[in-house]
Amino acid sequence: MKHKDFSAESLAISGGHDPASAHNSIKPPIYQTSTFKFNTAEEGKAFFINASGDAPLEERNASLIYTRLNHPNAITAEFKLAQLDGAEDAAFFESGMAAISTAIFSFCHAGDLILMSSPLYGGTDTFIKKHAVQFGIEWIEFEPSATSAEIKALIQSHPKADRLKMIYLETPANPTLSLTDIEMIKEIRDELAADAVIAVDNTYMGPIFQKPLAHGADLNLYSATKYIGGHSDIIAGAASGSESVIKEIKKKRSILGNTASPFTSWLLSRSMETIGLRMEKQANNAQKLAEFLDSHSKVKATHYLGLMKESDSLYALFKKQNTSGGAMIAFEVHGGESEAFKFLNALELAHLAISLGSTETLVSHPFTMSSSNMDEADRLKNGITPALVRVSVGIENIDDLIKDFDQALKAI
Ligand SMILES: *Cc1c(COP(=O)(O)O)cnc(C)c1O
């Protein structure tokens, strides 16, 4: 296939695999091997030189040595994600946390500083505040409502301001859906910390409904367990960005040894063919379910980006960064934990489970589940209350979903 002639949408279907390389198989085989034969010792020597970093991407991808470093199924999956994200390259990992921790360790070392938005996914919050600090990496965080001037003052007042190496954003944030303006952050970075990498956890929207690189981010990070995998059958993570940024991350991935396996990578390639279809259907369902919840007497507040009105102060930012409201809803029932639990225990079609982005609808309680390792004060400050329920909307029949939520709300 002559890649340059086709759109990213088409290349994400069958790009990245050459049938002629594998008995004309339309789908890539699973290359279940740990190591690759060198045709000559000279070739082995050349491959090691290429793999150590500075060769162009195509040469590095052609230099197959050992599956921890690189393998054909990862290369196929990485090509597809790079197309979808408008990136030069991508890297897959055995979990979202592997992608996130490897990216942070690629750019932040002892004595460096990370600036982050809040709230972050509970695992990321814990990694930065309780684990990265053990390696001498310091952090500061800003609140969703912070202005550019407030963020600049926060950076400038820190004694390590000159060591700011990463600005880590989650927009929309899990589970509160708060938004951060990526272009504003880029202006701050360009002014105060030119070599800081801007990373965006794009799990909630991407790669279909949000393209952070187009707004000035350097790096997309994903839990590919969620929409990219899309079927609740794998744990995986991803990074995408420029060739130079991903090259650094791949060097760290090789040595930490958390490269996505051939089978995981193969499943990810399979899933990326339908991600657009799945996410569109999920978002359509979410819009209808959110409208239903918003008008329900047992529901105190519904957070869904697709419910935003033009009069909302964040509407322009939402329209700038996102092409859909997505398929994540959070809503508060009247009452507290016991009312929320009555609802959760009464669901019949939707499943009570953490995780998100899959074909089936998943419902959970962030306060006691996915965000429970955050300090309680941080949870409450960010609206993660005992009455809050999080919904990842699937591709079921929407009338059935509404019927199920309605009967479960009646249990309160
Ligand atoms: C799930 C999730 C992660 C962590 O990914 P794993 O695949 O579970 O390691 C990171 N960020 C967000 C926003 C998530 O939802």
Coordinates of C-alpha atoms in Angstrom, one line a residue, residues 13-361:
I13 CA -7.7 -0.2 9.1
S14 CA -5.1 -2.0 7.1
G15 CA -1.9 0.0 7.3
G16 CA 1.2 -1.2 9.1
H17 CA 1.0 -4.7 7.8
D18 CA 2.3 -5.9 4.5
P19 CA 0.5 -9.2 3.4
A20 CA 3.4 -10.1 1.2
S21 CA 5.6 -10.4 4.4
A22 CA 3.4 -13.2 5.8
H23 CA 2.0 -15.7 3.1
N24 CA -0.3 -12.9 1.8
S25 CA -2.4 -13.1 5.1
I26 CA -4.8 -10.2 5.2
K27 CA -4.4 -10.0 9.0
P28 CA -1.0 -10.0 10.6
P29 CA 0.0 -13.3 12.2
I30 CA 0.9 -13.3 15.9
Y31 CA 4.7 -13.3 16.0
Q32 CA 4.9 -15.5 19.1
T33 CA 8.7 -15.4 19.3
S34 CA 11.1 -14.0 21.8
T35 CA 14.0 -13.5 19.4
F36 CA 14.8 -12.9 15.7
K37 CA 17.5 -14.6 13.6
F38 CA 20.2 -12.4 12.1
N39 CA 21.2 -13.4 8.6
T40 CA 24.8 -12.6 9.3
A41 CA 26.9 -11.4 12.2
E42 CA 27.4 -8.1 10.4
E43 CA 23.6 -7.7 10.2
G44 CA 23.4 -8.4 14.0
K45 CA 26.0 -5.7 14.7
A46 CA 24.2 -3.2 12.5
F47 CA 20.8 -3.9 14.1
F48 CA 22.3 -3.2 17.6
I49 CA 23.7 0.1 16.3
N50 CA 20.3 1.0 14.9
A51 CA 18.4 -0.1 18.0
S52 CA 20.5 2.0 20.4
G53 CA 18.8 5.1 19.2
D54 CA 19.7 7.4 16.4
A55 CA 18.6 5.5 13.3
P56 CA 15.4 6.7 11.6
L57 CA 12.2 5.0 12.6
E58 CA 12.0 2.8 9.5
E59 CA 15.5 1.4 10.0
R60 CA 14.9 0.9 13.7
N61 CA 11.6 -1.0 12.9
A62 CA 13.4 -3.1 10.3
S63 CA 16.1 -4.1 12.9
L64 CA 14.3 -6.9 14.7
I65 CA 16.5 -8.3 17.6
Y66 CA 14.5 -9.4 20.6
T67 CA 10.8 -9.0 21.5
R68 CA 11.3 -6.9 24.6
L69 CA 12.9 -4.2 22.3
N70 CA 10.5 -4.4 19.3
H71 CA 8.4 -6.9 17.3
P72 CA 6.2 -6.9 14.2
N73 CA 2.9 -6.9 16.1
A74 CA 3.9 -3.8 18.1
I75 CA 5.1 -2.1 15.0
T76 CA 1.7 -2.7 13.3
A77 CA -0.3 -1.4 16.3
E78 CA 2.0 1.6 16.7
F79 CA 1.6 2.6 13.0
K80 CA -2.2 2.6 13.4
L81 CA -2.3 4.6 16.6
A82 CA 0.2 7.2 15.1
Q83 CA -2.2 7.6 12.2
L84 CA -5.2 8.1 14.4
D85 CA -3.4 10.6 16.6
G86 CA -1.7 12.6 13.8
A87 CA 1.6 11.5 15.4
E88 CA 4.9 10.5 13.9
D89 CA 5.3 7.4 16.1
A90 CA 3.7 5.5 19.0
A91 CA 4.6 3.0 21.6
F92 CA 2.5 0.3 23.3
F93 CA 2.9 -1.0 26.8
E94 CA 1.5 -3.8 29.0
S95 CA -0.7 -1.3 30.9
G96 CA -1.7 2.4 31.0
M97 CA 0.3 2.8 34.2
A98 CA 3.4 1.3 32.4
A99 CA 3.0 3.9 29.7
I100 CA 2.5 6.8 32.2
S101 CA 5.3 5.8 34.6
T102 CA 7.8 5.1 31.7
A103 CA 7.0 8.5 30.1
I104 CA 7.5 10.3 33.4
F105 CA 10.8 8.5 34.0
S106 CA 11.9 9.2 30.4
F107 CA 11.8 13.0 31.0
C108 CA 12.0 13.6 34.8
H109 CA 15.0 12.7 36.9
A110 CA 16.2 13.3 40.5
G111 CA 15.9 17.0 41.2
D112 CA 13.4 17.7 38.4
L113 CA 9.8 19.1 38.8
I114 CA 6.5 18.0 37.4
L115 CA 3.5 20.4 37.1
M116 CA 0.2 18.6 36.9
S117 CA -3.5 19.3 36.5
S118 CA -5.9 18.0 39.2
P119 CA -7.6 15.7 39.7
L120 CA -5.6 12.9 37.9
Y121 CA -6.5 9.3 37.5
G122 CA -6.0 7.7 41.0
G123 CA -3.1 5.5 39.9
T124 CA -1.2 8.5 38.3
D125 CA -1.8 10.7 41.3
T126 CA -0.4 7.9 43.5
F127 CA 2.5 7.3 41.2
I128 CA 3.6 11.0 41.2
K129 CA 2.9 11.8 44.8
K130 CA 4.0 8.6 46.5
H131 CA 6.4 6.8 44.1
A132 CA 8.2 9.3 41.8
V133 CA 9.0 11.4 44.9
Q134 CA 11.1 8.4 46.1
F135 CA 13.3 9.0 43.1
G136 CA 13.7 12.7 43.9
I137 CA 11.1 14.1 41.5
E138 CA 9.0 16.9 42.9
W139 CA 5.5 17.9 41.9
I140 CA 3.1 20.9 42.0
E141 CA -0.5 20.8 40.9
F142 CA -3.1 23.4 39.7
E143 CA -6.8 23.3 40.0
P144 CA -9.2 23.1 37.1
S145 CA -10.2 26.7 37.6
A146 CA -6.7 28.1 37.7
T147 CA -6.0 31.0 35.3
S148 CA -2.8 31.3 33.2
A149 CA -1.5 34.0 35.6
E150 CA -2.1 31.7 38.6
I151 CA -0.3 28.8 37.0
K152 CA 2.6 31.0 36.1
A153 CA 2.8 32.2 39.6
L154 CA 2.7 28.7 40.9
I155 CA 5.7 27.7 38.8
Q156 CA 7.7 30.8 39.5
S157 CA 7.3 30.5 43.2
H158 CA 8.7 27.0 43.3
P159 CA 12.5 26.8 44.1
K160 CA 12.9 24.1 41.4
A161 CA 11.1 26.3 38.7
D162 CA 14.1 26.0 36.5
R163 CA 14.0 22.2 36.6
L164 CA 10.4 21.9 35.3
K165 CA 10.6 19.0 32.9
M166 CA 7.1 17.8 32.4
I167 CA 3.6 19.4 32.4
Y168 CA 1.2 16.5 32.9
L169 CA -2.5 17.1 32.0
E170 CA -5.6 15.0 32.1
T171 CA -8.4 16.6 30.1
P172 CA -11.2 15.8 30.4
A173 CA -10.2 14.6 33.9
N174 CA -11.3 11.2 35.4
P175 CA -13.9 11.2 36.8
T176 CA -15.0 14.8 37.1
L177 CA -14.6 15.8 33.3
S178 CA -12.9 19.1 34.2
L179 CA -11.1 20.6 31.2
T180 CA -7.7 22.2 30.8
D181 CA -6.8 24.5 27.9
I182 CA -3.8 22.8 26.2
E183 CA -3.0 25.9 24.1
M184 CA -2.8 28.0 27.2
I185 CA -0.5 25.5 28.8
K186 CA 1.7 25.5 25.7
E187 CA 2.0 29.3 25.9
I188 CA 3.1 29.0 29.6
R189 CA 5.6 26.3 28.7
D190 CA 7.1 28.3 25.9
E191 CA 7.5 31.3 28.2
L192 CA 8.7 29.7 31.4
A193 CA 10.1 26.2 30.7
A194 CA 11.0 25.7 27.0
D195 CA 12.3 22.2 27.4
A196 CA 9.3 20.8 29.5
V197 CA 7.4 18.1 27.7
I198 CA 3.6 18.6 27.7
A199 CA 1.9 15.2 28.2
V200 CA -1.9 14.7 28.0
D201 CA -3.6 11.6 29.3
N202 CA -6.0 11.2 26.4
T203 CA -7.8 8.1 27.6
Y204 CA -11.2 9.6 28.0
M205 CA -11.6 11.1 24.5
G206 CA -8.9 9.9 22.2
P207 CA -7.8 9.1 19.7
I208 CA -11.2 9.8 18.0
F209 CA -12.7 12.8 19.8
Q210 CA -9.5 14.7 20.9
K211 CA -6.1 15.3 19.2
P212 CA -3.9 17.0 21.9
L213 CA -0.9 17.2 19.5
A214 CA -2.8 19.5 17.3
H215 CA -3.3 21.9 20.2
G216 CA 0.4 22.0 21.2
A217 CA 0.9 18.9 23.4
D218 CA 4.1 16.8 22.8
L219 CA 2.8 13.5 24.0
N220 CA -0.4 11.6 24.2
L221 CA -0.7 8.9 26.9
Y222 CA -3.4 6.3 27.1
S223 CA -4.7 3.5 29.1
A224 CA -5.3 1.3 26.0
T225 CA -7.2 -1.0 28.3
K226 CA -10.1 1.5 27.7
Y227 CA -11.4 2.7 24.3
I228 CA -8.4 1.6 22.2
G229 CA -8.7 -2.1 23.4
G230 CA -12.4 -1.5 23.7
H231 CA -13.7 -4.9 24.8
S232 CA -12.6 -5.3 28.5
D233 CA -10.3 -8.2 27.5
I234 CA -6.8 -6.7 27.7
I235 CA -4.7 -4.4 29.9
A236 CA -2.5 -2.1 27.8
G237 CA -1.1 1.4 27.5
A238 CA 0.2 3.7 24.8
A239 CA 2.1 6.8 24.1
S240 CA 2.2 8.8 20.8
G241 CA 4.0 11.9 19.7
S242 CA 6.9 13.1 17.6
E243 CA 9.6 10.6 16.6
S244 CA 12.1 12.1 19.0
V245 CA 9.8 12.1 22.0
I246 CA 8.7 8.5 21.4
K247 CA 12.3 7.5 20.7
E248 CA 13.2 8.5 24.3
I249 CA 10.2 6.6 25.7
K250 CA 11.1 3.5 23.7
K251 CA 14.6 3.5 25.1
K252 CA 13.2 3.5 28.6
R253 CA 10.6 0.9 27.7
S254 CA 13.3 -1.4 26.4
I255 CA 15.2 -1.2 29.7
L256 CA 12.1 -1.3 32.0
G257 CA 10.8 -4.2 30.0
N258 CA 7.1 -3.3 29.8
T259 CA 6.7 -3.5 26.1
A260 CA 3.2 -4.8 25.0
S261 CA 3.4 -8.5 24.1
P262 CA 2.8 -9.8 20.6
F263 CA -0.7 -11.0 21.5
T264 CA -1.7 -7.8 23.3
S265 CA -0.4 -5.8 20.3
W266 CA -2.3 -8.0 17.9
L267 CA -5.6 -7.5 19.8
L268 CA -4.9 -3.7 19.9
S269 CA -4.5 -3.7 16.1
R270 CA -7.7 -5.6 15.7
S271 CA -9.5 -3.2 18.0
M272 CA -8.3 0.0 16.4
E273 CA -10.1 -0.9 13.2
T274 CA -13.5 -0.3 14.9
I275 CA -12.6 2.4 17.4
G276 CA -14.4 5.1 15.4
L277 CA -17.6 3.1 15.1
R278 CA -17.6 2.1 18.7
M279 CA -16.9 5.5 20.1
E280 CA -19.5 7.2 17.9
K281 CA -22.2 4.7 19.0
Q282 CA -21.1 5.0 22.7
A283 CA -21.2 8.8 22.5
N284 CA -24.7 8.8 21.0
N285 CA -25.9 6.5 23.7
A286 CA -24.2 8.6 26.4
Q287 CA -25.9 11.8 25.1
K288 CA -29.4 10.2 25.5
L289 CA -28.6 8.6 28.8
A290 CA -27.2 11.9 30.2
E291 CA -30.4 13.8 29.1
F292 CA -32.5 11.1 30.8
L293 CA -30.4 11.4 34.1
D294 CA -30.4 15.2 34.0
S295 CA -34.2 15.3 34.2
H296 CA -34.6 12.5 36.8
S297 CA -35.9 13.4 40.3
K298 CA -33.4 11.1 42.1
V299 CA -30.4 12.7 40.4
K300 CA -28.9 15.8 41.9
A301 CA -26.4 16.7 39.2
T302 CA -25.3 15.2 35.9
H303 CA -21.8 15.8 34.5
Y304 CA -21.5 15.1 30.8
L305 CA -19.7 17.3 28.3
G306 CA -22.5 16.9 25.8
L307 CA -24.9 18.7 28.1
M308 CA -22.8 21.9 28.1
K309 CA -24.7 24.9 26.9
E310 CA -23.3 27.8 24.9
S311 CA -23.7 30.0 27.9
D312 CA -21.3 27.8 29.9
S313 CA -17.9 29.4 30.5
L314 CA -16.1 26.3 29.3
Y315 CA -18.2 25.8 26.2
A316 CA -15.7 27.4 23.8
L317 CA -12.9 25.3 25.2
F318 CA -14.9 22.1 24.9
K319 CA -15.7 22.9 21.3
K320 CA -12.1 23.8 20.6
Q321 CA -10.6 20.6 22.0
N322 CA -13.3 17.9 21.6
T323 CA -15.4 16.8 18.6
S324 CA -18.0 15.0 20.8
G325 CA -19.2 14.8 24.4
G326 CA -17.7 11.3 24.6
A327 CA -19.2 8.4 26.5
M328 CA -18.3 9.1 30.1
I329 CA -20.9 10.4 32.5
A330 CA -20.7 11.1 36.2
F331 CA -23.8 11.9 38.2
E332 CA -24.6 12.5 41.8
V333 CA -27.7 11.0 43.4
H334 CA -29.6 12.8 46.2
G335 CA -28.1 11.5 49.4
G336 CA -24.7 9.8 49.9
E337 CA -22.9 6.5 49.8
S338 CA -25.9 4.4 50.9
E339 CA -28.2 5.9 48.2
A340 CA -25.5 5.5 45.5
F341 CA -25.0 1.8 46.6
K342 CA -28.7 1.1 46.4
F343 CA -28.7 2.3 42.8
L344 CA -25.5 0.3 41.9
N345 CA -26.8 -2.9 43.5
A346 CA -30.1 -2.7 41.6
L347 CA -28.6 -2.5 38.1
E348 CA -29.5 -5.4 35.9
L349 CA -28.0 -4.7 32.4
A350 CA -25.1 -2.4 33.2
H351 CA -22.3 -4.0 35.2
L352 CA -20.9 -2.8 38.5
A353 CA -17.2 -2.7 37.7
I354 CA -14.3 -0.2 37.3
S355 CA -12.6 0.5 34.0
L356 CA -14.3 2.1 31.0
G357 CA -14.4 2.4 27.3
S358 CA -15.7 -1.0 26.5
T359 CA -18.7 -2.3 24.5
E360 CA -20.6 -3.0 27.7
T361 CA -21.8 -0.3 30.0

